[in-house]
Amino acid sequence: MDPSYNREQKRGQDCYRAKKYQEALRCFDAVIAGCEDPPLSTLDNRAATYTKLEEFPKALADGRHMIQVAKAEVTGYLRTGQILQLMGKDKTALGIYEYGLKNVPRTNENLKLLEGMHEKLLRKCSAMDPSLAPRIKDPLKSLPMELAQMVLQNLSFRTIVSLLRVSKLWKATLESIPALWRHLDLSQTRKNVRFSAIKACVIRSAGTLTHATLSHFDSVNSDALTYIALRCKRLEYLELRAGISNESLLKAASIASSLRTLILLSGHEVSLDTVTQLLARSKSLEHAEFYIRTRGHAAKWEGDLSKLRVLKLHAARDSQGSLRLELDDLFTKAPHLHTLSLQTRTTTSPRIESDYSSLTSLRSLALTDVDIATFPCLPPSLQSLSLTNAWGIGSRSDLADAYMERNDFSALTSLTLSAVRFVRRVVLARLICSGKDKLQKLDLRDFDASPGITEFINEGHLAEVTDLRLSNADVSDELAALVASNCPKLKAFDVSYNMKLTGVGVKALVLKEGGIQKLNLDHCVGVGCDAVEYARGKGVAVQFTFPDVVKSGKRVRLV
């Protein structure tokens, strides 16, 4: 288009915004008259101007012209539909939108606008004339059974149970597909579940049930667990979220010969003696998680635990006695563990064993609320190490030096040292710098990391880190800028509860090379709402809770 026409169209748009519609119309008329093929944008501008002047027939003519010259664009359909609605012709406008949905390709980025307008108008028209509402077809009647079954298998257990009430056809169909009942999930139930309901689900599965997540049981329903174990020979996964008698639990563990995973969540605490018996009776168990009521008795590990790969032991919140795990015996019985998580909670428990080197397949070790004298001696296979609230650590520096010399951290990719005190810098340096710069996740929450972390970042030891957590770790704007320039792969950064951080540091993180995806700025008193909105405007997912006490921080203009 001639440059003079471009200027004329722009002048028309300016007049339109200034509500000088007659003058705008003259400008658009001049452009259209001077072009053999008028631009779509000019036709749209003139149609909008005619609409403001309430010259609807002329506006409609331009809208139809736009559809003729550009059937694959949404502009003409949107404009024409709008004009028809202003003329009170909703049904005709609905037809225009439907015609557009047939002609505009699915790849058009503006198609969603047309779909939205069509859906909105369809709801309006359906409310006035029910005959216009789209006809709902029963998918069990309209879809091949194979396809319908594929759709149903992607629904949650709770949804499938709800669908039993749709009709007799749906009930009969759902009950005839055993695959839909192989995962008995009662985690979302709000009331006690009757034994008859559980029995019905087992029957529908034709005995092929493999996963069971059970909650809201009472003493009457304890027999249901034994029933499931007896009837479902393929049961591989059992998760309990409510109390069942130890007798029923031990009996079911002895019967379920295919059980691979057993998880007893908080709310179903058991004694340490029950834990050892469950592990001894479940011959095929590979994954076990327990919440333990401590009573001061030492663990007596029995049976063959060579198949055990994942073990997580947590002391219950109301534990009073000591938790004596006798880990040396456990490691002898279960030498192939690759994930181990221990949480003792009570200060009266004896110190946790510090030598894990015999577990040559160990990949993940998590110690929480434990008393250990020094950093543990670890196998070279370890990939993830987590020490949280380890209150005795560092009291034996002689052992620390000896163990650190023996440790090989070349495979370490994830390190958590949270609320850990008295850790010497040389130990932290060995952990971070001996991993051949493979570290991808570093969590130093509630840890005074600033003295040493700056040096590690400058030397490039955190170049591969994608997830960094320095909550309540004395992070300043200078440290934030250093992270932004030396951690190119960083995607998630937790700097919550840091008093020195301001908008300057936030801007540096947002503008870092490669970008950042997540920022946790909770209770950063020096960060203002403008910095948070700036980060969100750049596409960063920001978690921010406004501090209870607002202190003055360094203000920065973000542009």
mmCIF file of N, CA and C in Angstrom, residues 78 256 296 477 559:
data_model
loop_
_atom_site.group_PDB
_atom_site.id
_atom_site.type_symbol
_atom_site.label_atom_id
_atom_site.label_comp_id
_atom_site.label_asym_id
_atom_site.label_seq_id
_atom_site.Cartn_x
_atom_site.Cartn_y
_atom_site.Cartn_z
ATOM 1 N N LEU A 78 -15.564 -12.011 13.336
ATOM 2 C CA LEU A 78 -15.764 -11.323 14.613
ATOM 3 C C LEU A 78 -16.512 -10.010 14.424
ATOM 4 N N ALA A 256 -0.589 -61.448 51.231
ATOM 5 C CA ALA A 256 -0.343 -60.730 49.965
ATOM 6 C C ALA A 256 1.062 -61.039 49.450
ATOM 7 N N GLY A 296 10.825 -47.105 73.141
ATOM 8 C CA GLY A 296 12.109 -47.342 73.775
ATOM 9 C C GLY A 296 12.704 -48.704 73.491
ATOM 10 N N ASP A 477 21.561 -8.196 47.845
ATOM 11 C CA ASP A 477 21.447 -7.880 46.419
ATOM 12 C C ASP A 477 22.705 -8.296 45.670
ATOM 13 N N VAL A 559 12.393 -0.655 34.962
ATOM 14 C CA VAL A 559 11.948 -0.228 33.637
ATOM 15 C C VAL A 559 12.255 -1.304 32.633
#
